[in-house]
Amino acid sequence: MAWRSLVLLPFLLAAVSGNTVPFFNMTFVYVPEDLELGQQAFQLTATDIDGDTLTYSISGPEAFYFSVDPQTGNVTLRYSLDRELQARLTITVSVFDGINDAVSRKLTIIVEDRNDNAPVFQHLPYETIIPEDAKLDSIIYTVFANDSDTGNASKVNYSIEEVIPDSTKNRWLFYILANGSVVLNGSLDYAKNTFYQLKILAKDGGGMLHNVLTFQQSSTYLSLTVRDLPNLDPRFLNDPYSGSVPENCALGTIVLTVTAMDRDTGVNDEISYSITNASVPFAISATTGTITVSGPLDREQLPSEEVLLEVMAREKDLDIHNKVAQASTLVAIMVTDVNDNKPQFYHCSLPSCNFSAGAQNNFRGIIVEHSSSRLPVSNLSIVAHDPDKSINSNYELYLQGPNASAFTVSPPKIVGTGEVQLLVQDPSSVDYEISHVMVVQIIANDTGNPTDCCSTATVTISLIDSNDHTPEFPQSTYNLSVMENSPAGTIISPNITAYDPDSGVLGQITYQLLPESILKIFTVNTTTGAVLVRNGSFLDRETRSIYYANLQAKDGGNLVGTTVLEITVLDDNDMAPVITGSYFISVEEGQNITTQIQAIDNDEPGNRNSELGFKILPGPFSDKFTINAVTGEMHSKEPLDREALEDERGQMVVTVEVYDHGVPQLSTSVNVTITVGDMNDNAPMFLNQSYEFSVFEDSPGSLVGEVEATDADRTEINSRISFLLQRGSGSSNFLIRSSYLGPGHYGGQLSVDPDMSLDYDTLQQKFFSLVVLAENTAAENVGDTANVSVVVHILDINDEPPTILPASLQDVTVSENGTQQGLVHTLVASDPDTNSSLVFEELAVACFKGASSAGEVCWDWFVLAPNGSVLVNSSDIDYELCDRVVLTLRAEDLYTKKGNRYSQNETLRILITDVNDNTPHFLPILETFVVVPEISPVDLQVATVKATDADSGLKGTITFSIVSVVLMEDNGVSRPFENLFKVVTTPEQDSYVGSIQVASNLDGSLKGQYQVTVEARDGEAPVHTAQTVLNIFAVDQSYRVRLQFVTTVDEVQSNSENIKVALTTATKAGVYVVAIRSVEDTRASKAEAKSVMEAYFVYSNGTALDVNQLSVLIQSDPLVLAELVNLGLAIIGPGEVVKPTRETELIGIIAGLAVFLLIFILIMTLVLVLTTRSYKRKLSAMKALKVATTFSPAMVQQGAGIPGTNQYNAEGANPMLNLSLDPSHDLGFHEDSSSVASINSLDENTVNAPGDNHLKAKQGKAQPTDPTDEEVLVAALNLKEPTKTAYVNTTFTTTDL
């Protein structure tokens, strides 16, 4: 065993002392995926405790991504990394120290994510169909874009960048949620838009890429097709409708056809028609809308010859609200007259006839035998009536029967309705002896109705026997005439007399008109036989043109002679023409029309009053028609064109006037309504001869462009256009959709087929030549189409951003107040791309006034047009609000498909120049100005004004001037002054100050206030001015106060500021010192005044203090009072002493002597009483002084010590307790000494209070300046330094200590 140990020993020694192998202390590293080739990926670091030189290497299947520096271990990138393809790599790293074997280990490389991927939309293409009644806030589609990055870079946000068609409403019609759901934000209308295309942008949350925060985005299009729903009611075409049909026409006769269409063009529901009127003789085809006669038509039985039908058009299916979609229109049908009625007779009198009652055939009348020819049969009321209209109601009358030759009928012809009379034709045949009764038949024959033409009325006439020797008239018949509408009393014949051979009473003749029915119209003078009008309102020639009356002459024996009066009513032009029928004419376009205007005039036939004329009145269509002035035949000058009419219903209204030739001329007008039906006689027409569009490659479903075509036809069904692509090379790559743009105006939206992808690089030709056909859907001819050539260019992707040229960003100058309008600057941008389309976009507007922001005041002053034009958008540009507008803008390349489509944000400065448009403005004056004339020298400032002008430069420079000065005295009197004040203008920051100064000496005796009118004027034309009025209160001499001081003039002047501060503190008023001077003559007093200060005490509101008010205020403030006494104040008195008159002095002397005598007696009495008490008090004071010498000042209890009271500093002592005084000093309490003044007296308002002048106690004794007791007392009081109390006697009376 020992030799084995010896053998192993060398090896053990080598193991202990040999070289150690290196080792790695790293297991994984991080490398960003956006690391560029050649850059350092990581550092291999191995540890070798021997310090050997190390060599590094890498290996493994994934080591090809990297290369390593063997000496440094620096690993660089050889091939690009992509975390989305491989997020983790594993390589083998090795290190070799040159001695030991190489050491290897696995190293994990974690690829860090960078935002290098844009969101990618999934499940393309995006297209859907949505109903037009989709509800608000409903989700209509959901898109999804995936971003393979991690973190925020994988979070996708969606937005809608563009909506096609582009409009303000459409931009807000949709919005998109965070999850990609597109939500409807408004209402859809198929009639307005049938198709939308939404450009959706997907943008990630951003992340680092190449050490820059980067946001990736991509876009796609969502195609939305709107599905039409039945939400609109149908609409009638060419309404209103009118037509005519003759009465008694056959059942099933077609009157007219109405047409309605479904306004939901995408639904085009089946429509049925119905008539809502009850009990009308018309029916309508439910499918075609043709109206036919369904029952017998009798115009005379209808309430009106015009029948109004309400026609309802109803869609087959219910609308989206589960309601019936329907519409109604009115159809006017005129039932024209046919001669289907014969005339009949009625027993009545016009105008009170009831023709609805049954007609009569038998009538009875009476007449005197041998009555004169043309005399009517009495008691006979016959009216003939034919209910037909106009010419169909013409008929003739004649007589039949055995006695027909004895009579005649009047009138022989009647139109419509008329009264019928039987007149004697052969008087000899009317013979009572031959026959008491005569019978005739009146035949009414309608010659226009051969089948049922006639009616017969049998008239039985009873004859009246006559007596002999009747009065006889010279004439058997008198033909008279009277104008219709003649007033009552009009004489028709002055006298018609009869002859009676009888004499006396029997020969006296009286006249009477027969029959009695005639008396309501005519009357006769019973004596003269004159015939007159009794009631002219019955004289209407059109109702009755001839009256027959029997003028009876009765003698005294009641024998009667008669004559016939034939009174013809002369025509007066009082009847306007009557137009028969209504005129509603329907005609298809391209045809001429001819119509006959029918009218009658009931004035006398053959007369100018009834002669008619026709003319067309001026109107919008009067030049298209002509009319025969005599016959009334109207016809069009040329074929009618529906497209030439602006009226939607295709109607022309022509007014025809029918007039007579009478005097005055009367007329009637009628509207002739011509409805021109639309024919599909116009082919579609494209607005352009050709179209040229462009679209980017690889954009399936993208909108290429829109072609537009019009159809001149006026109805929607005839002008509806649909578009289709003609088959040809490349046509299969595109789709076209039709959309309604307006009446007769349609658009064809051409888009790339969503299933096709166009590749620019593989196309031999970079464009497609297409042919778009526009077809009229209602055309009967196949050839009613139009075609247009459309060239679609395929564009390459645009990827370069535009640049705004710096030269176009120079400052722009614009004047304020709208003095410049329209274009003020043009921006220019460039883009290196060949297919760029540049527009400018305004991002922000900043408003500045000087260096400060002006807020939003200028936001609407300017507008940046997409073409780069900067336009003035407001007339409210105001330099004073904003003098600099900064537009932040950028240019956008609309054709950019990849990369940044925007230029860098640039700014354009618009400098606003000033115009003198502002008036100077006075700032409010918050202080009151006061002037004391006595101490107001020339150039003294007494007031100030301040004004501003918002304009700049010379325009805003203000100069002040005084316009007027008026003194308003206290008694209300105003006095103007000139040159009393002046104003000095001084500029300040942003304003000007006008200093109002005294220009000449002011009169101190005047009381009141000065009203100074100050004007501010700017410095450049047009000059603007403003005025303000200052009130300057004047303080007169009555408020001057005299303050007397015990100090010299120099001392008062040196202490004047302290004195004024103390006085201001007590009074709160301004102190205006007039003068400080010495006093030569004062009243005898121990406190003798040496100087006087005269001053005014004035408040800011213009009020001043008099001497009494000042005294009260000073004494009410003890501290101020003590301060003033310390400064030497002795007496407060009035500024002026009024010298008494001689009488006043004499009265005063006498009163004074009396008072003095009384006081003297009282004093002498009191002296005796008080002497004893005086000596006792002196003794007590001396004892107190002795006690005081034994106390230290620090031991004395401090307290209130008030002269004249029993309050002492120590019990049993007096106010002089702490004063080191000589006991032998005489205190001078001599009450009987009249030469010593009271030391606490305020005689003449003398003020005396403790001051701050300390006596020098260290001298050991008082050093009085006067052998009186005043100084001693003052010295004693001054030792009480902590209590500075002012002793005030408010009544200004003497108080002894």
XYZ file of C-alpha atoms in Angstrom, residues 896-1157:
262
model
C -50.464 58.401 -49.705
C -51.034 54.748 -49.016
C -47.962 53.878 -46.964
C -45.800 55.888 -44.656
C -46.573 59.332 -43.369
C -49.074 61.234 -45.473
C -48.579 64.492 -43.606
C -45.851 67.096 -43.739
C -44.198 68.453 -40.657
C -46.355 70.831 -38.707
C -45.568 74.398 -39.731
C -46.692 77.775 -38.479
C -47.820 80.813 -40.421
C -47.870 84.150 -38.636
C -50.522 86.650 -39.633
C -49.751 90.114 -38.308
C -52.771 92.344 -37.730
C -52.121 96.017 -38.474
C -53.897 98.700 -36.541
C -56.545 101.104 -37.847
C -57.649 104.147 -35.893
C -61.053 102.780 -34.945
C -61.199 103.300 -31.216
C -62.289 106.344 -29.259
C -60.254 107.342 -26.188
C -61.764 105.826 -23.066
C -61.637 107.566 -19.697
C -60.906 105.226 -16.818
C -63.267 105.467 -13.833
C -62.376 108.142 -11.258
C -62.714 106.691 -7.760
C -61.367 109.675 -5.766
C -62.797 113.069 -4.917
C -60.751 116.115 -5.815
C -60.497 119.047 -3.411
C -58.763 122.390 -3.854
C -57.955 124.899 -1.155
C -57.726 128.129 -3.139
C -55.699 129.928 -0.456
C -52.820 127.440 -0.702
C -53.147 126.504 -4.372
C -50.393 128.210 -6.328
C -50.107 128.182 -10.113
C -49.025 124.767 -11.520
C -50.362 122.947 -8.445
C -51.972 119.628 -9.418
C -55.519 119.493 -8.082
C -56.925 116.522 -9.992
C -55.994 113.817 -12.482
C -57.750 111.954 -15.267
C -56.613 108.772 -16.931
C -57.623 107.520 -20.357
C -56.668 104.719 -22.699
C -56.945 104.209 -26.439
C -56.913 100.660 -27.715
C -55.235 101.756 -30.946
C -51.472 101.639 -31.296
C -48.782 104.140 -32.211
C -49.839 107.647 -33.104
C -53.403 106.396 -33.475
C -53.520 105.662 -29.743
C -51.643 108.774 -28.592
C -53.917 110.847 -26.354
C -53.786 114.594 -25.746
C -55.935 116.140 -23.033
C -57.473 119.604 -23.110
C -59.884 121.536 -20.904
C -63.126 122.386 -22.677
C -64.887 124.373 -19.960
C -64.780 125.293 -16.253
C -68.000 126.086 -14.376
C -68.256 126.916 -10.652
C -71.431 125.518 -9.087
C -71.922 127.675 -5.966
C -73.695 126.413 -2.855
C -76.703 128.594 -3.655
C -77.151 126.813 -7.024
C -75.745 129.635 -9.174
C -73.293 128.534 -11.891
C -70.430 130.789 -13.036
C -68.223 129.977 -16.030
C -64.483 130.639 -15.896
C -61.723 130.634 -18.481
C -58.033 129.832 -18.102
C -58.593 128.866 -14.458
C -57.117 125.378 -14.894
C -54.826 123.715 -17.397
C -54.016 120.090 -18.154
C -50.632 118.458 -18.712
C -50.577 115.120 -20.573
C -48.152 112.436 -19.427
C -47.867 108.953 -20.965
C -47.835 105.904 -18.735
C -47.746 102.225 -19.494
C -50.865 101.421 -21.566
C -52.527 104.732 -20.631
C -52.212 108.500 -20.519
C -52.551 110.702 -17.433
C -53.898 114.230 -17.542
C -52.718 116.350 -14.645
C -55.239 119.114 -13.913
C -53.228 122.067 -12.613
C -54.019 125.559 -11.402
C -53.485 128.039 -14.243
C -54.265 131.273 -12.367
C -54.851 132.332 -8.765
C -58.067 130.989 -7.275
C -60.503 133.102 -5.279
C -60.548 131.750 -1.714
C -63.848 133.410 -0.886
C -65.832 131.368 -3.384
C -67.844 128.432 -2.085
C -68.946 125.479 -4.236
C -67.426 123.030 -6.678
C -65.709 123.442 -10.006
C -67.043 121.304 -12.876
C -64.121 120.865 -15.241
C -64.894 119.290 -18.645
C -61.799 117.481 -19.963
C -61.510 116.232 -23.545
C -59.257 113.389 -24.725
C -58.258 113.399 -28.412
C -56.275 110.727 -30.277
C -53.492 111.563 -32.693
C -54.368 110.414 -36.200
C -57.209 110.985 -38.637
C -59.995 110.203 -38.376
C -59.639 111.867 -34.995
C -61.760 110.478 -32.145
C -62.574 112.426 -28.984
C -64.160 111.704 -25.630
C -65.093 113.940 -22.725
C -65.491 113.589 -18.978
C -66.507 116.023 -16.231
C -64.483 116.368 -13.018
C -65.926 117.801 -9.813
C -63.297 119.731 -7.789
C -64.588 120.850 -4.412
C -63.372 124.312 -3.243
C -62.734 124.856 0.502
C -63.240 128.542 1.393
C -61.526 130.552 4.145
C -64.262 129.974 6.703
C -62.721 126.547 7.391
C -59.227 127.889 8.186
C -58.119 126.816 11.699
C -55.486 128.561 13.866
C -53.213 126.289 15.968
C -51.013 128.061 18.558
C -47.813 126.451 19.760
C -45.599 127.260 22.731
C -42.566 126.435 20.579
C -40.817 128.691 18.128
C -41.506 128.943 14.442
C -38.388 126.972 13.590
C -39.336 124.168 15.962
C -42.862 123.989 14.542
C -41.515 123.917 11.006
C -39.065 121.124 11.856
C -41.866 119.142 13.547
C -44.482 119.990 10.937
C -44.586 116.484 9.460
C -45.077 114.891 12.886
C -47.739 117.466 13.701
C -49.581 116.739 10.431
C -49.365 112.963 11.049
C -50.846 113.377 14.513
C -53.605 115.657 13.243
C -54.390 113.251 10.370
C -54.526 110.330 12.807
C -57.062 112.146 14.991
C -59.232 113.580 12.214
C -58.691 111.136 9.313
C -58.654 114.278 7.144
C -56.053 115.819 4.893
C -54.059 118.633 6.545
C -53.300 121.603 4.309
C -50.944 124.077 6.070
C -51.368 127.701 4.992
C -48.632 129.346 7.022
C -46.426 129.038 10.123
C -45.518 132.343 11.741
C -44.603 133.861 15.087
C -47.084 135.404 17.520
C -46.382 138.882 18.921
C -49.476 139.489 21.080
C -51.147 136.747 23.109
C -53.243 136.597 26.223
C -51.388 136.409 29.511
C -50.787 132.798 30.367
C -48.107 130.657 31.818
C -48.251 128.599 28.574
C -47.573 131.590 26.340
C -47.902 130.896 22.550
C -44.858 131.670 20.476
C -45.957 130.528 16.994
C -49.103 129.907 14.979
C -49.891 127.253 12.308
C -52.870 128.061 10.116
C -54.302 125.066 8.262
C -57.342 123.463 6.611
C -58.666 120.009 7.481
C -60.349 118.554 4.398
C -61.815 115.089 3.735
C -61.585 113.266 0.416
C -65.268 113.855 -0.264
C -64.760 117.642 -0.228
C -66.050 118.378 3.291
C -63.868 120.316 5.794
C -63.647 120.661 9.585
C -64.249 123.881 11.451
C -62.511 124.749 14.711
C -65.132 123.223 16.980
C -65.257 119.918 15.106
C -61.447 119.756 15.138
C -61.293 120.354 18.900
C -63.779 117.555 19.596
C -61.897 115.060 17.418
C -58.485 115.842 18.944
C -59.729 115.587 22.536
C -61.498 112.303 21.773
C -58.097 110.663 21.074
C -55.954 110.892 24.284
C -52.809 109.524 22.660
C -52.903 112.014 19.806
C -53.695 114.803 22.258
C -50.633 113.914 24.341
C -48.489 113.778 21.211
C -49.648 117.241 20.085
C -49.083 118.732 23.551
C -45.624 117.218 23.480
C -45.069 118.924 20.127
C -46.029 122.261 21.669
C -49.732 122.648 20.853
C -51.352 125.138 23.207
C -54.473 126.666 21.731
C -56.934 125.727 18.943
C -58.778 128.770 17.677
C -60.523 130.126 14.617
C -58.458 131.390 11.809
C -59.876 134.916 11.967
C -61.009 137.062 14.970
C -64.003 139.119 14.221
C -63.604 142.536 15.899
C -66.700 143.585 17.853
C -68.479 146.805 17.114
C -68.407 149.802 19.514
C -71.963 149.106 20.749
C -71.122 145.508 21.403
C -68.040 146.516 23.384
C -70.046 148.952 25.550
C -72.710 146.372 26.352
C -70.024 143.841 27.158
C -68.238 146.216 29.555
C -71.424 146.987 31.497
C -72.359 143.273 31.700
C -68.837 142.399 32.730
C -68.782 144.883 35.593
C -72.064 143.546 36.916
C -70.882 139.986 36.760
C -67.525 140.915 38.277
C -69.207 142.585 41.264
